[in-house]
Amino acid sequence: MSCLFCQIIDGSIPSTAVYQDEQCYAFADINPQAPVHILIVPRVHIASLAQTGPEDTAMLGHLMAVSAEIARSKGLGAGYRVVANTGSDGGQTVGHLHLHLLGGRGLGWPPG
Ligand code: AMP
Ligand code: ZN
């Protein structure tokens, strides 16, 4: 299996787990861009948000709901950001759909 995040999900590459259920796995980003930087990843391999369709609506909603729950558990009451970098212009570097949950400091806008 060549996909990095599939290998993290199956445990063949180590990660620091934050949350998991039957649909998704969340773990600490190895190169954090904020005091809290967590990746929320569906267990199913989908390359990016651009490859999703109506059949993925429930899974995508679940990833967002899990992100909000993790943000609550991390005490991010002052706010946070949830991002799905998509494709080359979107800055995506790992070809397995994932949400970034970033928080713990003020975040600039627009992104660079
Ligand atoms: P993106 O650039 O949106 O595709 O995000 C990929 C993210 O995966 C980056 O923030 C990386 O720091 C992170 N990352 C890459 N390898 C690992 C790893 N082995 N464990 C945890 N996070 C990783
Ligand atoms: Zn994968």
Short mmCIF file of N, CA and C and ligand atoms in Angstrom, two decimals:
data_model
loop_
_atom_site.label_atom_id
_atom_site.label_comp_id
_atom_site.label_asym_id
_atom_site.label_seq_id
_atom_site.Cartn_x
_atom_site.Cartn_y
_atom_site.Cartn_z
N MET A 1 0.85 -1.19 0.00
CA MET A 1 0.00 0.00 0.00
C MET A 1 0.89 1.24 0.00
N SER A 2 0.66 2.16 -0.93
CA SER A 2 1.58 3.27 -1.08
C SER A 2 1.08 4.56 -0.44
N CYS A 3 -0.19 4.63 -0.09
CA CYS A 3 -0.71 5.90 0.43
C CYS A 3 -0.28 6.10 1.89
N LEU A 4 0.35 7.23 2.14
CA LEU A 4 0.86 7.53 3.49
C LEU A 4 -0.25 7.47 4.54
N PHE A 5 -1.39 8.10 4.27
CA PHE A 5 -2.42 8.14 5.30
C PHE A 5 -3.12 6.79 5.45
N CYS A 6 -3.23 6.00 4.38
CA CYS A 6 -3.73 4.63 4.54
C CYS A 6 -2.79 3.82 5.46
N GLN A 7 -1.49 4.05 5.33
CA GLN A 7 -0.53 3.35 6.19
C GLN A 7 -0.62 3.84 7.64
N ILE A 8 -0.90 5.12 7.83
CA ILE A 8 -1.11 5.63 9.19
C ILE A 8 -2.38 5.02 9.77
N ILE A 9 -3.45 4.94 8.97
CA ILE A 9 -4.71 4.38 9.46
C ILE A 9 -4.54 2.91 9.84
N ASP A 10 -3.78 2.15 9.03
CA ASP A 10 -3.63 0.71 9.34
C ASP A 10 -2.53 0.45 10.38
N GLY A 11 -1.86 1.50 10.82
CA GLY A 11 -0.89 1.37 11.91
C GLY A 11 0.52 1.01 11.46
N SER A 12 0.75 0.84 10.17
CA SER A 12 2.09 0.48 9.73
C SER A 12 3.06 1.66 9.77
N ILE A 13 2.52 2.88 9.81
CA ILE A 13 3.32 4.07 10.11
C ILE A 13 2.75 4.66 11.39
N PRO A 14 3.62 4.94 12.39
CA PRO A 14 3.11 5.41 13.68
C PRO A 14 2.55 6.82 13.62
N SER A 15 1.61 7.09 14.50
CA SER A 15 1.04 8.43 14.61
C SER A 15 0.53 8.60 16.03
N THR A 16 0.24 9.84 16.38
CA THR A 16 -0.31 10.13 17.70
C THR A 16 -1.82 10.31 17.56
N ALA A 17 -2.57 9.30 17.99
CA ALA A 17 -4.02 9.30 17.83
C ALA A 17 -4.68 10.34 18.72
N VAL A 18 -5.69 10.99 18.18
CA VAL A 18 -6.49 11.96 18.93
C VAL A 18 -7.93 11.46 19.08
N TYR A 19 -8.44 10.80 18.04
CA TYR A 19 -9.83 10.33 18.02
C TYR A 19 -9.94 9.27 16.92
N GLN A 20 -10.80 8.29 17.13
CA GLN A 20 -11.07 7.35 16.04
C GLN A 20 -12.45 6.74 16.20
N ASP A 21 -13.06 6.42 15.07
CA ASP A 21 -14.31 5.68 15.06
C ASP A 21 -14.35 4.85 13.78
N GLU A 22 -15.51 4.31 13.46
CA GLU A 22 -15.59 3.39 12.31
C GLU A 22 -15.38 4.09 10.97
N GLN A 23 -15.56 5.39 10.96
CA GLN A 23 -15.46 6.13 9.68
C GLN A 23 -14.18 6.93 9.51
N CYS A 24 -13.57 7.32 10.62
CA CYS A 24 -12.43 8.23 10.49
C CYS A 24 -11.39 8.02 11.58
N TYR A 25 -10.23 8.60 11.33
CA TYR A 25 -9.11 8.57 12.27
C TYR A 25 -8.53 9.98 12.33
N ALA A 26 -8.25 10.46 13.52
CA ALA A 26 -7.68 11.79 13.71
C ALA A 26 -6.38 11.66 14.48
N PHE A 27 -5.38 12.40 14.02
CA PHE A 27 -4.04 12.28 14.63
C PHE A 27 -3.30 13.61 14.52
N ALA A 28 -2.26 13.74 15.33
CA ALA A 28 -1.49 14.98 15.36
C ALA A 28 -0.68 15.15 14.08
N ASP A 29 -0.71 16.37 13.52
CA ASP A 29 0.14 16.66 12.36
C ASP A 29 1.60 16.64 12.80
N ILE A 30 2.46 16.02 11.96
CA ILE A 30 3.88 15.86 12.31
C ILE A 30 4.63 17.18 12.23
N ASN A 31 4.07 18.16 11.55
CA ASN A 31 4.72 19.46 11.36
C ASN A 31 3.72 20.56 11.69
N PRO A 32 3.39 20.71 12.99
CA PRO A 32 2.26 21.56 13.37
C PRO A 32 2.47 23.02 13.01
N GLN A 33 1.41 23.62 12.46
CA GLN A 33 1.42 25.04 12.08
C GLN A 33 0.70 25.91 13.10
N ALA A 34 0.26 25.33 14.19
CA ALA A 34 -0.42 26.04 15.26
C ALA A 34 -0.30 25.17 16.51
N PRO A 35 -0.56 25.74 17.70
CA PRO A 35 -0.46 24.92 18.93
C PRO A 35 -1.32 23.66 18.87
N VAL A 36 -2.49 23.75 18.24
CA VAL A 36 -3.31 22.56 17.96
C VAL A 36 -3.35 22.39 16.45
N HIS A 37 -2.88 21.26 15.96
CA HIS A 37 -2.91 20.97 14.51
C HIS A 37 -3.16 19.47 14.35
N ILE A 38 -4.39 19.15 14.03
CA ILE A 38 -4.84 17.75 13.98
C ILE A 38 -5.39 17.48 12.59
N LEU A 39 -5.11 16.29 12.07
CA LEU A 39 -5.64 15.85 10.77
C LEU A 39 -6.77 14.87 11.02
N ILE A 40 -7.89 15.09 10.32
CA ILE A 40 -9.06 14.21 10.42
C ILE A 40 -9.22 13.55 9.05
N VAL A 41 -9.13 12.21 9.03
CA VAL A 41 -8.96 11.47 7.79
C VAL A 41 -10.03 10.37 7.70
N PRO A 42 -10.73 10.27 6.58
CA PRO A 42 -11.66 9.14 6.44
C PRO A 42 -10.89 7.83 6.27
N ARG A 43 -11.43 6.75 6.80
CA ARG A 43 -10.76 5.44 6.65
C ARG A 43 -10.77 5.00 5.19
N VAL A 44 -11.78 5.38 4.44
CA VAL A 44 -11.84 5.04 3.02
C VAL A 44 -10.85 5.93 2.27
N HIS A 45 -10.15 5.32 1.29
CA HIS A 45 -9.20 6.11 0.51
C HIS A 45 -9.93 6.86 -0.59
N ILE A 46 -9.95 8.19 -0.44
CA ILE A 46 -10.45 9.11 -1.48
C ILE A 46 -9.34 10.13 -1.65
N ALA A 47 -8.95 10.42 -2.90
CA ALA A 47 -7.74 11.21 -3.13
C ALA A 47 -7.86 12.64 -2.60
N SER A 48 -9.02 13.26 -2.79
CA SER A 48 -9.17 14.63 -2.32
C SER A 48 -10.65 14.99 -2.32
N LEU A 49 -10.95 16.19 -1.83
CA LEU A 49 -12.33 16.67 -1.86
C LEU A 49 -12.86 16.71 -3.29
N ALA A 50 -11.97 16.93 -4.26
CA ALA A 50 -12.40 17.02 -5.66
C ALA A 50 -12.92 15.68 -6.19
N GLN A 51 -12.59 14.59 -5.52
CA GLN A 51 -13.06 13.27 -5.94
C GLN A 51 -14.32 12.83 -5.21
N THR A 52 -14.91 13.68 -4.40
CA THR A 52 -16.12 13.31 -3.68
C THR A 52 -17.36 13.67 -4.48
N GLY A 53 -18.46 13.03 -4.15
CA GLY A 53 -19.74 13.30 -4.81
C GLY A 53 -20.87 13.16 -3.81
N PRO A 54 -22.10 13.16 -4.29
CA PRO A 54 -23.26 13.10 -3.40
C PRO A 54 -23.24 11.89 -2.47
N GLU A 55 -22.64 10.78 -2.93
CA GLU A 55 -22.59 9.58 -2.10
C GLU A 55 -21.69 9.75 -0.87
N ASP A 56 -20.87 10.82 -0.86
CA ASP A 56 -19.94 11.04 0.25
C ASP A 56 -20.45 12.09 1.25
N THR A 57 -21.67 12.57 1.05
CA THR A 57 -22.18 13.66 1.89
C THR A 57 -22.16 13.31 3.38
N ALA A 58 -22.60 12.11 3.72
CA ALA A 58 -22.65 11.74 5.13
C ALA A 58 -21.25 11.66 5.73
N MET A 59 -20.32 11.07 4.99
CA MET A 59 -18.93 10.96 5.47
C MET A 59 -18.34 12.35 5.67
N LEU A 60 -18.55 13.25 4.69
CA LEU A 60 -17.99 14.60 4.80
C LEU A 60 -18.60 15.34 5.99
N GLY A 61 -19.89 15.20 6.20
CA GLY A 61 -20.52 15.82 7.35
C GLY A 61 -19.98 15.26 8.66
N HIS A 62 -19.72 13.96 8.66
CA HIS A 62 -19.16 13.33 9.86
C HIS A 62 -17.78 13.90 10.16
N LEU A 63 -16.94 14.08 9.14
CA LEU A 63 -15.60 14.65 9.37
C LEU A 63 -15.71 16.05 9.98
N MET A 64 -16.66 16.84 9.50
CA MET A 64 -16.83 18.19 10.05
C MET A 64 -17.32 18.13 11.50
N ALA A 65 -18.27 17.24 11.77
CA ALA A 65 -18.80 17.13 13.13
C ALA A 65 -17.71 16.64 14.09
N VAL A 66 -16.89 15.70 13.63
CA VAL A 66 -15.78 15.22 14.46
C VAL A 66 -14.79 16.35 14.72
N SER A 67 -14.52 17.17 13.69
CA SER A 67 -13.61 18.30 13.87
C SER A 67 -14.12 19.23 14.98
N ALA A 68 -15.40 19.52 14.96
CA ALA A 68 -15.97 20.40 15.99
C ALA A 68 -15.88 19.76 17.37
N GLU A 69 -16.09 18.45 17.43
CA GLU A 69 -16.01 17.75 18.72
C GLU A 69 -14.57 17.77 19.26
N ILE A 70 -13.60 17.54 18.39
CA ILE A 70 -12.20 17.59 18.82
C ILE A 70 -11.85 19.00 19.27
N ALA A 71 -12.32 20.01 18.52
CA ALA A 71 -12.04 21.40 18.90
C ALA A 71 -12.58 21.67 20.31
N ARG A 72 -13.79 21.19 20.60
CA ARG A 72 -14.34 21.35 21.95
C ARG A 72 -13.46 20.65 22.97
N SER A 73 -13.02 19.43 22.65
CA SER A 73 -12.22 18.65 23.60
C SER A 73 -10.85 19.29 23.85
N LYS A 74 -10.37 20.08 22.88
CA LYS A 74 -9.07 20.75 23.01
C LYS A 74 -9.21 22.16 23.58
N GLY A 75 -10.43 22.56 23.92
CA GLY A 75 -10.64 23.85 24.56
C GLY A 75 -10.48 25.04 23.63
N LEU A 76 -10.82 24.86 22.36
CA LEU A 76 -10.62 25.92 21.39
C LEU A 76 -11.83 26.87 21.33
N GLY A 77 -12.25 27.32 22.51
CA GLY A 77 -13.43 28.18 22.58
C GLY A 77 -13.23 29.52 21.92
N ALA A 78 -11.97 29.95 21.74
CA ALA A 78 -11.71 31.24 21.09
C ALA A 78 -11.79 31.14 19.58
N GLY A 79 -11.91 29.93 19.06
CA GLY A 79 -12.04 29.76 17.61
C GLY A 79 -10.96 28.87 17.04
N TYR A 80 -11.15 28.51 15.81
CA TYR A 80 -10.23 27.60 15.12
C TYR A 80 -10.56 27.62 13.64
N ARG A 81 -9.79 26.87 12.86
CA ARG A 81 -10.04 26.78 11.42
C ARG A 81 -10.01 25.32 10.99
N VAL A 82 -10.92 24.95 10.09
CA VAL A 82 -10.95 23.62 9.49
C VAL A 82 -10.75 23.80 7.99
N VAL A 83 -9.74 23.12 7.45
CA VAL A 83 -9.31 23.35 6.06
C VAL A 83 -9.15 22.02 5.34
N ALA A 84 -9.60 21.98 4.09
CA ALA A 84 -9.32 20.84 3.20
C ALA A 84 -8.51 21.35 2.02
N ASN A 85 -7.20 21.33 2.12
CA ASN A 85 -6.37 21.68 0.98
C ASN A 85 -6.66 20.69 -0.14
N THR A 86 -6.89 21.21 -1.34
CA THR A 86 -7.36 20.35 -2.44
C THR A 86 -6.59 20.65 -3.72
N GLY A 87 -5.87 19.63 -4.19
CA GLY A 87 -5.15 19.76 -5.46
C GLY A 87 -3.92 20.64 -5.34
N SER A 88 -3.24 20.84 -6.46
CA SER A 88 -1.96 21.55 -6.42
C SER A 88 -2.14 23.02 -6.04
N ASP A 89 -3.11 23.71 -6.62
CA ASP A 89 -3.31 25.12 -6.24
C ASP A 89 -3.79 25.24 -4.80
N GLY A 90 -4.43 24.21 -4.29
CA GLY A 90 -4.88 24.22 -2.91
C GLY A 90 -3.80 23.86 -1.91
N GLY A 91 -2.62 23.50 -2.39
CA GLY A 91 -1.51 23.18 -1.50
C GLY A 91 -1.56 21.78 -0.92
N GLN A 92 -2.33 20.88 -1.52
CA GLN A 92 -2.42 19.52 -1.01
C GLN A 92 -1.13 18.77 -1.34
N THR A 93 -0.56 18.11 -0.33
CA THR A 93 0.69 17.35 -0.52
C THR A 93 0.51 15.86 -0.30
N VAL A 94 -0.54 15.45 0.40
CA VAL A 94 -0.82 14.03 0.63
C VAL A 94 -2.14 13.69 -0.06
N GLY A 95 -2.10 12.69 -0.97
CA GLY A 95 -3.25 12.37 -1.80
C GLY A 95 -4.25 11.46 -1.16
N HIS A 96 -4.68 11.79 0.02
CA HIS A 96 -5.76 11.10 0.74
C HIS A 96 -6.53 12.21 1.46
N LEU A 97 -7.81 12.35 1.15
CA LEU A 97 -8.63 13.41 1.72
C LEU A 97 -8.41 13.55 3.22
N HIS A 98 -8.25 14.80 3.66
CA HIS A 98 -8.09 15.06 5.09
C HIS A 98 -8.51 16.48 5.40
N LEU A 99 -8.98 16.69 6.61
CA LEU A 99 -9.25 18.02 7.14
C LEU A 99 -8.14 18.37 8.12
N HIS A 100 -7.69 19.62 8.05
CA HIS A 100 -6.79 20.16 9.06
C HIS A 100 -7.65 20.90 10.09
N LEU A 101 -7.45 20.63 11.36
CA LEU A 101 -8.02 21.42 12.44
C LEU A 101 -6.87 22.20 13.07
N LEU A 102 -6.95 23.54 12.96
CA LEU A 102 -5.88 24.42 13.44
C LEU A 102 -6.44 25.35 14.49
N GLY A 103 -5.74 25.52 15.59
CA GLY A 103 -6.21 26.43 16.61
C GLY A 103 -5.15 26.66 17.67
N GLY A 104 -5.51 27.51 18.64
CA GLY A 104 -4.60 27.81 19.73
C GLY A 104 -3.82 29.09 19.53
N ARG A 105 -4.03 29.75 18.40
CA ARG A 105 -3.46 31.08 18.15
C ARG A 105 -4.34 31.78 17.11
N GLY A 106 -4.19 33.08 16.99
CA GLY A 106 -4.90 33.80 15.94
C GLY A 106 -4.36 33.39 14.59
N LEU A 107 -5.26 33.15 13.65
CA LEU A 107 -4.88 32.66 12.32
C LEU A 107 -5.13 33.77 11.30
N GLY A 108 -4.17 34.02 10.44
CA GLY A 108 -4.30 35.08 9.44
C GLY A 108 -5.25 34.71 8.32
N TRP A 109 -5.77 35.73 7.65
CA TRP A 109 -6.59 35.54 6.47
C TRP A 109 -6.37 36.71 5.53
N PRO A 110 -6.24 36.54 4.23
CA PRO A 110 -6.31 35.25 3.53
C PRO A 110 -5.02 34.46 3.69
N PRO A 111 -5.08 33.14 3.43
CA PRO A 111 -3.89 32.30 3.49
C PRO A 111 -2.93 32.69 2.36
N GLY A 112 -1.68 32.39 2.51
CA GLY A 112 -0.67 32.73 1.51
C GLY A 112 -0.77 31.87 0.27
P1 AMP B 1 -1.70 18.75 2.93
O1 AMP B 1 -0.49 19.57 2.59
O2 AMP B 1 -2.94 19.53 3.09
O3 AMP B 1 -1.82 17.57 1.98
O4 AMP B 1 -1.43 18.17 4.38
C1 AMP B 1 -0.63 17.07 4.63
C2 AMP B 1 -0.23 17.17 6.08
O5 AMP B 1 0.26 15.91 6.48
C3 AMP B 1 0.90 18.19 6.35
O6 AMP B 1 0.44 19.16 7.29
C4 AMP B 1 2.02 17.33 6.94
O7 AMP B 1 2.74 17.97 7.98
C5 AMP B 1 1.26 16.11 7.44
N1 AMP B 1 2.03 14.89 7.54
C6 AMP B 1 2.86 14.37 6.60
N2 AMP B 1 3.38 13.20 7.03
C7 AMP B 1 2.85 12.98 8.26
C8 AMP B 1 3.00 11.94 9.23
N3 AMP B 1 3.79 10.87 9.02
N4 AMP B 1 2.31 12.05 10.40
C9 AMP B 1 1.50 13.11 10.62
N5 AMP B 1 1.32 14.11 9.75
C10 AMP B 1 1.99 14.05 8.59
ZN ZN B 2 -5.08 6.53 1.40
#
